[in-house]
GROMACS .gro file of N, CA, C and O in nm:
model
  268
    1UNK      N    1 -11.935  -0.499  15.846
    1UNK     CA    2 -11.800  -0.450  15.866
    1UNK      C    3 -11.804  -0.298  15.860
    1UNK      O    4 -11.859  -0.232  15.772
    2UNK      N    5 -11.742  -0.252  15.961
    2UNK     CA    6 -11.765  -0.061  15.982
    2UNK      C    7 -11.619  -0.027  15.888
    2UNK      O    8 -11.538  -0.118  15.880
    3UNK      N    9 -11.599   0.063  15.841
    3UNK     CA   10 -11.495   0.150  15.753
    3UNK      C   11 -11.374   0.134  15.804
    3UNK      O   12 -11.276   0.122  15.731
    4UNK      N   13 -11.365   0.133  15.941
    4UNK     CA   14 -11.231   0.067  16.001
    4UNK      C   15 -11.175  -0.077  15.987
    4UNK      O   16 -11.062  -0.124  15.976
    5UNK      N   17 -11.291  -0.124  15.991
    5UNK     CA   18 -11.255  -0.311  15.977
    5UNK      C   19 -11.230  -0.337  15.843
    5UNK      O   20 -11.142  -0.417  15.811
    6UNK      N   21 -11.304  -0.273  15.754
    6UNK     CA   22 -11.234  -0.268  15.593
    6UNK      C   23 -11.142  -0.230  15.553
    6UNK      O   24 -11.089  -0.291  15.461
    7UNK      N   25 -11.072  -0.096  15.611
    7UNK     CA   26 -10.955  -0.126  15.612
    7UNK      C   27 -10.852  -0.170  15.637
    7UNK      O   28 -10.758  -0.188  15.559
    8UNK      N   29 -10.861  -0.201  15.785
    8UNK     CA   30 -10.755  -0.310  15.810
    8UNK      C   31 -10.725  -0.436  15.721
    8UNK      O   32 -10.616  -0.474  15.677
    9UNK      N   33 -10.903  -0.513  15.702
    9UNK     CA   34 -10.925  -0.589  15.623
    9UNK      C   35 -10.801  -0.560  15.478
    9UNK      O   36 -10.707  -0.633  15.446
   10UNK      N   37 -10.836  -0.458  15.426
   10UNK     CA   38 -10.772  -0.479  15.305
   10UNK      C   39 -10.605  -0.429  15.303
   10UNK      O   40 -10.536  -0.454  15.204
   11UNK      N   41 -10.542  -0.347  15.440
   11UNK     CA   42 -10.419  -0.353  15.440
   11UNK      C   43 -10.382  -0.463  15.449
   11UNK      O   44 -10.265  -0.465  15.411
   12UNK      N   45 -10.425  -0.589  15.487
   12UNK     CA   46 -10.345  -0.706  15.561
   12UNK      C   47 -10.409  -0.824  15.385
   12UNK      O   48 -10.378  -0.942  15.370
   13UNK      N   49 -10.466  -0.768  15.319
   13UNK     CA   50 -10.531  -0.852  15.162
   13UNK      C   51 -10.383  -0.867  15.093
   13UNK      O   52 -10.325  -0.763  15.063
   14UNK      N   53 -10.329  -0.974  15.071
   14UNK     CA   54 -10.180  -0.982  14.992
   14UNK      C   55 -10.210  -1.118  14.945
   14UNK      O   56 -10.162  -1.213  15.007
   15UNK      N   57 -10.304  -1.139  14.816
   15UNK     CA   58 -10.333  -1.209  14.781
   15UNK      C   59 -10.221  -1.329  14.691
   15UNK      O   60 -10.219  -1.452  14.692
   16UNK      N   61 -10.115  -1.208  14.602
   16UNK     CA   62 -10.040  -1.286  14.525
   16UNK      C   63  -9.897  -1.286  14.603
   16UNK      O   64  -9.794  -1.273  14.536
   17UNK      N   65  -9.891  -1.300  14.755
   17UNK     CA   66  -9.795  -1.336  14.837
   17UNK      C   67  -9.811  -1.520  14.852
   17UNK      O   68  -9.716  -1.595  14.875
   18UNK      N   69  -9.948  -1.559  14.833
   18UNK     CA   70  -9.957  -1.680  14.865
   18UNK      C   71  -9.987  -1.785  14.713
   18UNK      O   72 -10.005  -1.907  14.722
   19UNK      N   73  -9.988  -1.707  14.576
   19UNK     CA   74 -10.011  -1.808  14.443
   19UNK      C   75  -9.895  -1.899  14.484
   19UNK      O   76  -9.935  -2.011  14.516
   20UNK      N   77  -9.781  -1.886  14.491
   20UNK     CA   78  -9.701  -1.996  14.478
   20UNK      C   79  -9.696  -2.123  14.589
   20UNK      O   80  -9.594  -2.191  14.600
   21UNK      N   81  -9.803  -2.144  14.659
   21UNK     CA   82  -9.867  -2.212  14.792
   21UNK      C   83  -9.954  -2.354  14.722
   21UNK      O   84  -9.956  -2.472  14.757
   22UNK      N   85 -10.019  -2.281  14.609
   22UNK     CA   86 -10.105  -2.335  14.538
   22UNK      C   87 -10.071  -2.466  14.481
   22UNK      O   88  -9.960  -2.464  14.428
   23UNK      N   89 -10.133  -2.585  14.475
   23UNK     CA   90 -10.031  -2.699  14.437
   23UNK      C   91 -10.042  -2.683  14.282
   23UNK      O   92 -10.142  -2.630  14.233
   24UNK      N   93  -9.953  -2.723  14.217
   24UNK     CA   94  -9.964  -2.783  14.098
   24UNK      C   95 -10.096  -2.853  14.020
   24UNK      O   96 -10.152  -2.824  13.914
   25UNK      N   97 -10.121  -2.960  14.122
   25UNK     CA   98 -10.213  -3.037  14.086
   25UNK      C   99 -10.358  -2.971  14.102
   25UNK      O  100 -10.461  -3.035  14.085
   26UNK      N  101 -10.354  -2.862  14.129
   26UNK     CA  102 -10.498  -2.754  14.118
   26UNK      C  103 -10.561  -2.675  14.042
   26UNK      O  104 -10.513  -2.564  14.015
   27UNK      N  105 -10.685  -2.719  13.989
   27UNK     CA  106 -10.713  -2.588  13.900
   27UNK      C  107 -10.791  -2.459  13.936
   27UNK      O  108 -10.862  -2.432  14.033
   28UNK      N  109 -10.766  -2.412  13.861
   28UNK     CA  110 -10.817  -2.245  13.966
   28UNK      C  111 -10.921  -2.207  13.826
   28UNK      O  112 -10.878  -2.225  13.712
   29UNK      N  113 -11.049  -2.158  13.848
   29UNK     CA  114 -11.073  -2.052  13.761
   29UNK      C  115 -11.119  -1.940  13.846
   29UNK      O  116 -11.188  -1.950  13.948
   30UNK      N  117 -11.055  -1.796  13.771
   30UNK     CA  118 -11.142  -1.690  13.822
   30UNK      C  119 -11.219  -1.650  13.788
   30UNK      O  120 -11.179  -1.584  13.693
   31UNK      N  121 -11.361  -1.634  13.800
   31UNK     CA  122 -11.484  -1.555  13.778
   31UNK      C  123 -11.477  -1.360  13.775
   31UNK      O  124 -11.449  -1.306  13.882
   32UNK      N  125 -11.489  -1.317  13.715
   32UNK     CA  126 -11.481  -1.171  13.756
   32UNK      C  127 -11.571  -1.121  13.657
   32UNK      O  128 -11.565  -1.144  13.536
   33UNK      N  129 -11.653  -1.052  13.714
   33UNK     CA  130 -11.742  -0.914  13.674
   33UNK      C  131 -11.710  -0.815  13.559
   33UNK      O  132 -11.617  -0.738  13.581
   34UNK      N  133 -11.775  -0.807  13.434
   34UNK     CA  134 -11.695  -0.762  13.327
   34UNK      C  135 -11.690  -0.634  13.351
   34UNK      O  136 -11.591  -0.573  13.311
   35UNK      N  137 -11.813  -0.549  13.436
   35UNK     CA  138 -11.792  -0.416  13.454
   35UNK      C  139 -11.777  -0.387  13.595
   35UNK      O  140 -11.864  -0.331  13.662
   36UNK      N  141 -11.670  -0.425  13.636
   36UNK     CA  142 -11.669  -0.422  13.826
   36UNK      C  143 -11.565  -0.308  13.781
   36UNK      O  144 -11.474  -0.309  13.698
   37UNK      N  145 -11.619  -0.202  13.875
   37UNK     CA  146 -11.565  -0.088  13.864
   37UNK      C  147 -11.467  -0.011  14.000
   37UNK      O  148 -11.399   0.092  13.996
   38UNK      N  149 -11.491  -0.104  14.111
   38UNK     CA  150 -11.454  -0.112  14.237
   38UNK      C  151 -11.285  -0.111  14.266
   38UNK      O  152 -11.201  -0.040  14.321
   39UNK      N  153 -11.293  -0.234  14.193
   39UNK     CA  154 -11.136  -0.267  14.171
   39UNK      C  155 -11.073  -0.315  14.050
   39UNK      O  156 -11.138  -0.299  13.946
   40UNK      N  157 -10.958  -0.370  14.041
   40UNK     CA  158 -10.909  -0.396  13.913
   40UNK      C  159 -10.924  -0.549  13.913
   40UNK      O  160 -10.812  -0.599  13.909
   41UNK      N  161 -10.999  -0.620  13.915
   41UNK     CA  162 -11.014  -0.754  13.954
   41UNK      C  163 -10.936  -0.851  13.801
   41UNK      O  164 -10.846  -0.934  13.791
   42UNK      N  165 -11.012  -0.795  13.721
   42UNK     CA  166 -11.018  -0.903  13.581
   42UNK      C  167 -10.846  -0.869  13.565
   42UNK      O  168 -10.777  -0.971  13.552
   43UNK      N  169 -10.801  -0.791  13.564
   43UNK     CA  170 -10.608  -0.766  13.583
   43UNK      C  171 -10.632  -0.809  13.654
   43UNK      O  172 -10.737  -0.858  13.614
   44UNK      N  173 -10.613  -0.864  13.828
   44UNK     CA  174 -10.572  -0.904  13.887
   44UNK      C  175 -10.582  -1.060  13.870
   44UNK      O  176 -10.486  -1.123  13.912
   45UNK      N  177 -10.667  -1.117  13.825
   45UNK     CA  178 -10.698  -1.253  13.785
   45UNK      C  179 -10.599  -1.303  13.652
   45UNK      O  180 -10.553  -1.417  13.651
   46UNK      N  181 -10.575  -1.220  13.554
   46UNK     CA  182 -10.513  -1.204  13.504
   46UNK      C  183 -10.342  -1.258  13.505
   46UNK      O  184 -10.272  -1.346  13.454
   47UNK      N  185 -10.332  -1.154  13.590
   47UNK     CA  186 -10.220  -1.144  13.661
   47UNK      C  187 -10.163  -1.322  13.727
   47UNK      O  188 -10.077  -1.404  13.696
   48UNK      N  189 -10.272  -1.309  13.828
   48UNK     CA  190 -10.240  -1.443  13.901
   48UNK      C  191 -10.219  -1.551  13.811
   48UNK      O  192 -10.115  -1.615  13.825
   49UNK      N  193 -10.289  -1.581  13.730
   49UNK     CA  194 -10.314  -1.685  13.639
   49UNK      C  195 -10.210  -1.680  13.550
   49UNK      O  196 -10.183  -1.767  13.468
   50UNK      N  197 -10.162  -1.594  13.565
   50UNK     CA  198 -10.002  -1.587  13.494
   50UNK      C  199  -9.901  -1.715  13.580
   50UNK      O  200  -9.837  -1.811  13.537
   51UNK      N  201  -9.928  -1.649  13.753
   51UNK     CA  202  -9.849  -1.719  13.816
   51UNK      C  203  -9.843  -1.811  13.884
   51UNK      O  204  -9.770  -1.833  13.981
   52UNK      N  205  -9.971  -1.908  13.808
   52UNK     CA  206 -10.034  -2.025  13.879
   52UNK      C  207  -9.952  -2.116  13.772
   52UNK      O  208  -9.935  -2.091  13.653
   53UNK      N  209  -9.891  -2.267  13.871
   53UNK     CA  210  -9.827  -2.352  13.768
   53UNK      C  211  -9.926  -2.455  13.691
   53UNK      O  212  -9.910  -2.501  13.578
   54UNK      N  213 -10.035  -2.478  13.785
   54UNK     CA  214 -10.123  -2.546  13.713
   54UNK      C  215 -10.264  -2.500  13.609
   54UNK      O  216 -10.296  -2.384  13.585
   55UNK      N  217 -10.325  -2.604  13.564
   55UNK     CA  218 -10.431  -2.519  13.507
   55UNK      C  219 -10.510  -2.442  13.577
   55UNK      O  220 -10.552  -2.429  13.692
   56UNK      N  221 -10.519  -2.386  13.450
   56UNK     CA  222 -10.617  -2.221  13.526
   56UNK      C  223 -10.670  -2.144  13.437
   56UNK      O  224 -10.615  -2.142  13.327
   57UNK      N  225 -10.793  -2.060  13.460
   57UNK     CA  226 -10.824  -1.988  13.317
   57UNK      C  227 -10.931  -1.876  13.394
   57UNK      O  228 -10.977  -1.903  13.505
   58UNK      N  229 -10.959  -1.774  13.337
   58UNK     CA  230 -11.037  -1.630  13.363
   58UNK      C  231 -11.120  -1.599  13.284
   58UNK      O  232 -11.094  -1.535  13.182
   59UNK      N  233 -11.256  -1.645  13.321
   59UNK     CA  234 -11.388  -1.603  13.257
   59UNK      C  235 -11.453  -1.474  13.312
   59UNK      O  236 -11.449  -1.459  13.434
   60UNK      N  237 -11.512  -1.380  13.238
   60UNK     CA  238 -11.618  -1.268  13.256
   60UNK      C  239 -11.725  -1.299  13.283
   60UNK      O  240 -11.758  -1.394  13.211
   61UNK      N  241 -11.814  -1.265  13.361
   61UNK     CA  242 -12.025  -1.265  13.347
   61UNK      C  243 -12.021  -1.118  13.268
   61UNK      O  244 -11.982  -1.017  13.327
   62UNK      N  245 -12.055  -1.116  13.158
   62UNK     CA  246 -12.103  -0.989  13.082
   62UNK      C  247 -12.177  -0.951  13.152
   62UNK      O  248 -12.254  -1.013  13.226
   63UNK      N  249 -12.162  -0.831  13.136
   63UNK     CA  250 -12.260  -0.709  13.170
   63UNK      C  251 -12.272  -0.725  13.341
   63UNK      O  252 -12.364  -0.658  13.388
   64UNK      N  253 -12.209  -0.786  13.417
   64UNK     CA  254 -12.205  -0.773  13.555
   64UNK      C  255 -12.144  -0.694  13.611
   64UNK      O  256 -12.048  -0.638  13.557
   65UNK      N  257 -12.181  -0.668  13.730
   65UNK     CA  258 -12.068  -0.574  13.829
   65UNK      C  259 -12.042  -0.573  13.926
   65UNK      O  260 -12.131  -0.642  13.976
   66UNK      N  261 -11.965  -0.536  14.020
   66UNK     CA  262 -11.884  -0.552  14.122
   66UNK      C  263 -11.998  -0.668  14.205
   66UNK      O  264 -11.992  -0.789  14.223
   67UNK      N  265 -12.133  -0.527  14.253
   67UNK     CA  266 -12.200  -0.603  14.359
   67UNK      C  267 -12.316  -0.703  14.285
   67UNK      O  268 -12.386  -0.777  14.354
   0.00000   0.00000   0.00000
């Protein structure tokens, strides 16, 4: 992906436009990188998992990172 396609890529990324899509009957876990420095991921998982109705839960890999 060239610098242009990433961004488009990530203007059109509206991830927590679609949590409430998610059925009920689904469980979600998020994985996220304890030292991902890229983005705000572990908040953003966070976040979602706030607004997921079913189970769901947000684990770290210590000492990992982004890539």
């Amino acid at each position: 992906m060239n610098a242009e396609e990433a961004r488009l890529a990530l203007a059109e990324y509206h991830p927590f436009w679609h949590v409430d899509q998610i059925p009920q009957t689904t469980a979600v876990l998020f994985v996220v990188a304890e030292k991902d420095t890229k983005v705000n991921n572990l908040s953003n998982a966070v976040s979602a998992s706030k607004l997921l109705k079913g189970p769901n839960g947000v684990t770290t890999i210590p000492g990992a990172t982004h890539g």
